[in-house]
Short mmCIF file of C-alpha atoms in Angstrom, two decimals:
data_model
loop_
_atom_site.label_atom_id
_atom_site.label_comp_id
_atom_site.label_asym_id
_atom_site.label_seq_id
_atom_site.Cartn_x
_atom_site.Cartn_y
_atom_site.Cartn_z
CA UNK A 29 -10.67 -2.77 -0.95
CA UNK A 30 -7.63 -3.73 1.09
CA UNK A 31 -7.34 -2.95 4.76
CA UNK A 32 -3.80 -2.16 5.92
CA UNK A 33 -2.45 -2.71 9.43
CA UNK A 34 1.13 -2.04 10.45
CA UNK A 35 3.21 -1.25 13.52
CA UNK A 36 6.76 -2.02 14.63
CA UNK A 37 8.96 -4.57 12.84
CA UNK A 38 7.73 -7.70 11.03
CA UNK A 39 8.58 -11.17 12.35
CA UNK A 40 11.57 -12.90 10.78
CA UNK A 41 9.56 -15.52 8.85
CA UNK A 42 6.87 -13.15 7.57
CA UNK A 43 8.67 -10.32 5.79
CA UNK A 44 6.96 -8.84 2.74
CA UNK A 45 3.44 -8.76 4.10
CA UNK A 46 0.47 -11.12 4.32
CA UNK A 47 -2.77 -11.22 2.36
CA UNK A 48 -5.97 -12.73 3.77
CA UNK A 49 -8.42 -13.84 1.05
CA UNK A 50 -11.81 -14.52 2.61
CA UNK A 51 -15.38 -13.66 1.67
CA UNK A 52 -16.54 -13.46 5.27
CA UNK A 53 -15.63 -10.06 6.68
CA UNK A 54 -15.75 -11.38 10.25
CA UNK A 55 -13.34 -14.24 9.52
CA UNK A 56 -11.04 -11.95 7.54
CA UNK A 57 -10.84 -9.36 10.32
CA UNK A 58 -10.26 -12.07 12.93
CA UNK A 59 -7.39 -13.70 11.00
CA UNK A 60 -5.72 -10.32 10.43
CA UNK A 61 -6.08 -9.51 14.11
CA UNK A 62 -4.41 -12.81 15.05
CA UNK A 63 -1.62 -12.25 12.52
CA UNK A 64 -1.07 -8.76 13.91
CA UNK A 65 -0.66 -10.30 17.37
CA UNK A 66 1.70 -13.02 16.15
CA UNK A 67 3.82 -10.68 14.02
CA UNK A 68 3.50 -7.05 15.15
CA UNK A 69 4.40 -4.67 12.35
CA UNK A 70 3.60 -7.12 9.56
CA UNK A 71 1.93 -5.39 6.60
CA UNK A 72 -1.54 -6.92 6.36
CA UNK A 73 -4.04 -6.74 3.54
CA UNK A 74 -7.42 -8.30 2.77
CA UNK A 75 -9.25 -9.34 -0.39
CA UNK A 76 -12.83 -10.56 -0.50
CA UNK A 77 -12.73 -12.04 -4.04
CA UNK A 78 -10.23 -14.01 -6.09
CA UNK A 79 -10.12 -11.30 -8.75
CA UNK A 80 -9.15 -8.71 -6.14
CA UNK A 81 -6.61 -11.10 -4.64
CA UNK A 82 -4.92 -11.78 -7.99
CA UNK A 83 -4.62 -8.06 -8.68
CA UNK A 84 -3.09 -7.40 -5.27
CA UNK A 85 -0.68 -10.32 -5.60
CA UNK A 86 0.52 -8.90 -8.90
CA UNK A 87 0.96 -5.33 -7.64
CA UNK A 88 2.06 -5.66 -4.01
CA UNK A 89 4.81 -7.54 -2.16
CA UNK A 90 3.64 -10.49 -0.07
CA UNK A 91 5.39 -13.48 1.45
CA UNK A 92 2.25 -15.17 2.78
CA UNK A 93 -1.36 -15.58 1.65
CA UNK A 94 -4.18 -17.17 3.68
CA UNK A 95 -6.90 -18.50 1.38
CA UNK A 96 -10.46 -19.31 2.42
CA UNK A 97 -11.25 -22.62 0.72
CA UNK A 98 -15.01 -22.15 0.55
CA UNK A 99 -15.13 -18.53 -0.61
CA UNK A 100 -18.17 -16.98 -2.29
CA UNK A 101 -16.68 -16.71 -5.78
CA UNK A 102 -15.29 -20.14 -6.44
CA UNK A 103 -12.76 -22.76 -5.47
CA UNK A 104 -10.03 -21.56 -3.12
CA UNK A 105 -7.76 -24.27 -4.54
CA UNK A 106 -7.72 -22.39 -7.86
CA UNK A 107 -6.18 -19.35 -6.17
CA UNK A 108 -3.63 -21.50 -4.33
CA UNK A 109 -2.68 -23.10 -7.64
CA UNK A 110 -2.31 -19.61 -9.17
CA UNK A 111 -0.05 -18.52 -6.32
CA UNK A 112 2.12 -21.61 -6.69
CA UNK A 113 2.54 -21.07 -10.44
CA UNK A 114 2.71 -17.26 -10.72
CA UNK A 115 4.22 -16.37 -7.32
CA UNK A 116 6.29 -19.37 -6.13
CA UNK A 117 8.04 -17.23 -3.49
CA UNK A 118 4.72 -16.78 -1.65
CA UNK A 119 3.58 -19.45 0.82
CA UNK A 120 -0.12 -20.26 0.52
CA UNK A 121 -1.98 -21.47 3.60
CA UNK A 122 -5.51 -22.80 3.25
CA UNK A 123 -8.23 -22.22 5.83
CA UNK A 124 -11.78 -23.41 6.31
CA UNK A 125 -14.27 -23.78 9.13
CA UNK A 126 -14.20 -27.59 9.18
CA UNK A 127 -11.85 -30.37 8.06
CA UNK A 128 -13.85 -31.37 4.99
CA UNK A 129 -12.08 -34.14 3.02
CA UNK A 130 -12.72 -32.49 -0.33
CA UNK A 131 -11.37 -29.11 0.73
CA UNK A 132 -8.31 -30.58 2.43
CA UNK A 133 -7.44 -32.78 -0.53
CA UNK A 134 -7.93 -29.94 -3.02
CA UNK A 135 -5.77 -27.54 -1.01
CA UNK A 136 -2.86 -29.96 -0.67
CA UNK A 137 -3.05 -30.98 -4.33
CA UNK A 138 -3.02 -27.30 -5.31
CA UNK A 139 0.19 -26.69 -3.35
CA UNK A 140 -0.84 -25.30 0.04
CA UNK A 141 1.97 -25.53 2.59
CA UNK A 142 -0.37 -25.32 5.58
CA UNK A 143 -4.01 -25.65 6.62
CA UNK A 144 -5.79 -24.08 9.59
CA UNK A 145 -9.35 -24.42 10.84
CA UNK A 146 -11.13 -21.18 11.67
CA UNK A 147 -13.33 -22.99 14.18
CA UNK A 148 -10.25 -23.20 16.44
CA UNK A 149 -9.88 -20.56 19.15
CA UNK A 150 -7.59 -17.54 18.79
CA UNK A 151 -4.85 -18.98 20.99
CA UNK A 152 -4.64 -22.19 18.95
CA UNK A 153 -4.55 -20.31 15.65
CA UNK A 154 -1.88 -17.96 16.98
CA UNK A 155 0.20 -20.96 18.11
CA UNK A 156 -0.01 -22.52 14.64
CA UNK A 157 0.78 -19.30 12.79
CA UNK A 158 3.85 -18.66 14.93
CA UNK A 159 5.51 -21.67 13.29
CA UNK A 160 5.94 -19.49 10.18
CA UNK A 161 8.48 -17.39 12.10
CA UNK A 162 10.75 -20.46 12.25
CA UNK A 163 10.28 -21.37 8.60
CA UNK A 164 7.60 -23.97 9.36
CA UNK A 165 4.05 -24.25 8.09
CA UNK A 166 0.91 -24.27 10.27
CA UNK A 167 -1.17 -27.44 10.04
CA UNK A 168 -4.02 -28.14 12.44
CA UNK A 169 -3.51 -31.52 14.14
CA UNK A 170 -6.88 -32.74 12.86
CA UNK A 171 -5.86 -31.80 9.35
CA UNK A 172 -2.50 -33.57 9.68
CA UNK A 173 -4.25 -36.80 10.65
CA UNK A 174 -6.79 -36.33 7.87
CA UNK A 175 -4.05 -35.74 5.28
CA UNK A 176 -2.22 -38.88 6.34
CA UNK A 177 -5.48 -40.82 6.04
CA UNK A 178 -6.18 -39.39 2.58
CA UNK A 179 -2.73 -40.30 1.31
CA UNK A 180 -2.93 -43.79 2.78
CA UNK A 181 -6.36 -44.35 1.21
CA UNK A 182 -5.21 -43.12 -2.20
CA UNK A 183 -1.99 -45.15 -2.24
CA UNK A 184 -2.32 -47.99 -4.75
CA UNK A 185 -0.33 -51.19 -4.22
CA UNK A 186 2.07 -51.90 -7.08
CA UNK A 187 3.28 -55.32 -8.23
CA UNK A 188 6.77 -56.05 -7.03
CA UNK A 189 9.29 -57.55 -9.41
CA UNK A 190 11.98 -59.54 -7.63
CA UNK A 191 15.48 -59.02 -9.02
CA UNK A 192 18.91 -59.66 -7.56
CA UNK A 193 20.08 -56.64 -5.62
CA UNK A 194 23.64 -55.46 -6.29
CA UNK A 195 25.79 -55.53 -3.16
CA UNK A 196 26.45 -51.78 -3.48
CA UNK A 197 22.71 -51.04 -3.32
CA UNK A 198 22.03 -53.56 -0.60
CA UNK A 199 24.50 -51.77 1.61
CA UNK A 200 23.18 -48.27 0.84
CA UNK A 201 21.75 -46.26 3.71
CA UNK A 202 17.98 -45.60 3.99
CA UNK A 203 16.76 -42.17 2.88
CA UNK A 204 15.87 -41.10 6.44
CA UNK A 205 17.69 -42.04 9.61
CA UNK A 206 15.72 -43.85 12.35
CA UNK A 207 15.62 -40.59 14.36
CA UNK A 208 14.37 -38.59 11.36
CA UNK A 209 11.73 -41.20 10.58
CA UNK A 210 10.52 -41.11 14.20
CA UNK A 211 10.28 -37.30 14.06
CA UNK A 212 8.38 -37.51 10.75
CA UNK A 213 5.92 -40.03 12.19
CA UNK A 214 5.14 -37.61 15.03
CA UNK A 215 4.83 -34.74 12.55
CA UNK A 216 2.32 -36.85 10.61
CA UNK A 217 0.28 -37.17 13.79
CA UNK A 218 0.08 -33.39 14.07
CA UNK A 219 2.58 -32.95 16.91
CA UNK A 220 4.30 -29.58 17.22
CA UNK A 221 8.11 -29.30 17.40
CA UNK A 222 7.82 -28.53 21.11
CA UNK A 223 5.72 -31.65 21.76
CA UNK A 224 8.13 -33.82 19.75
CA UNK A 225 11.12 -32.37 21.63
CA UNK A 226 9.53 -33.23 24.98
CA UNK A 227 8.56 -36.73 23.82
CA UNK A 228 12.06 -37.69 22.64
CA UNK A 229 13.99 -35.67 25.26
CA UNK A 230 15.70 -33.36 22.78
CA UNK A 231 15.77 -29.59 22.35
CA UNK A 232 13.37 -27.80 20.02
CA UNK A 233 16.37 -26.62 17.99
CA UNK A 234 17.45 -30.23 17.46
CA UNK A 235 13.95 -31.20 16.29
CA UNK A 236 13.94 -28.25 13.89
CA UNK A 237 17.34 -29.40 12.60
CA UNK A 238 15.95 -32.90 11.98
CA UNK A 239 12.86 -31.42 10.27
CA UNK A 240 15.02 -29.34 7.91
CA UNK A 241 17.05 -32.44 7.02
CA UNK A 242 13.84 -34.34 6.33
CA UNK A 243 12.57 -31.56 4.05
CA UNK A 244 15.91 -31.49 2.20
CA UNK A 245 16.06 -35.25 1.72
CA UNK A 246 12.45 -35.42 0.50
CA UNK A 247 12.80 -32.26 -1.64
CA UNK A 248 9.85 -30.52 0.06
CA UNK A 249 9.41 -27.34 2.09
CA UNK A 250 6.56 -28.06 4.50
CA UNK A 251 5.27 -30.61 6.99
CA UNK A 252 2.30 -31.45 4.79
CA UNK A 253 4.42 -32.08 1.72
CA UNK A 254 6.89 -34.14 3.78
CA UNK A 255 4.11 -36.45 5.02
CA UNK A 256 2.75 -36.74 1.48
CA UNK A 257 6.14 -37.57 -0.03
CA UNK A 258 6.99 -40.07 2.73
CA UNK A 259 3.64 -41.81 2.23
CA UNK A 260 4.13 -41.96 -1.53
CA UNK A 261 7.58 -43.48 -1.06
CA UNK A 262 6.35 -46.02 1.48
CA UNK A 263 8.59 -44.75 4.26
CA UNK A 264 5.86 -45.35 6.87
CA UNK A 265 5.49 -49.00 5.91
#
């Protein structure tokens, strides 16, 4: 059954509680312990099977669910897909021990807004999960690079028909500004907002502002989806 942990006030980006869905008791307890450190007072719950998780999602209030991709009772992507369809207000973050191509691809296709590797140490996982407080989504740098590689490999070249371009279109502005595109390229490489800010000599708040503009222009809500959409549209070419 669920294990509840609470104390103090929840962090701004994690109100409503978090559910950890993982068959391994050790991994589940560790992730809840890290979440409790990142967001003291956050209501935490655990489910060891997808059936239990679906029941809890339907009867309790959550804003975040961490899903083990290689659970004992089936494909974690199926639960992420269920969350996306039945509970679109809940952010689903995938987790696995290693950056397996199949698991990563399935999680992103299912609608995960983040992906963490449980083989990382506690400090690294805590750093990634803290991005939720600012409205971001945690993505391990190895996963970010892997995602970009998967999208690039799956992109199929399309024949280009050459037609005269109306002057009004020729003069239209690109979807992303040069600054936004540079920020997105660094995001695709797995850089954190802090690292990007230091690299381009801007404040973290300015980088977060650029990231929000990128999400809005691409009609996405996470780093992973932004990289996917940009790749599909050929913005990195």
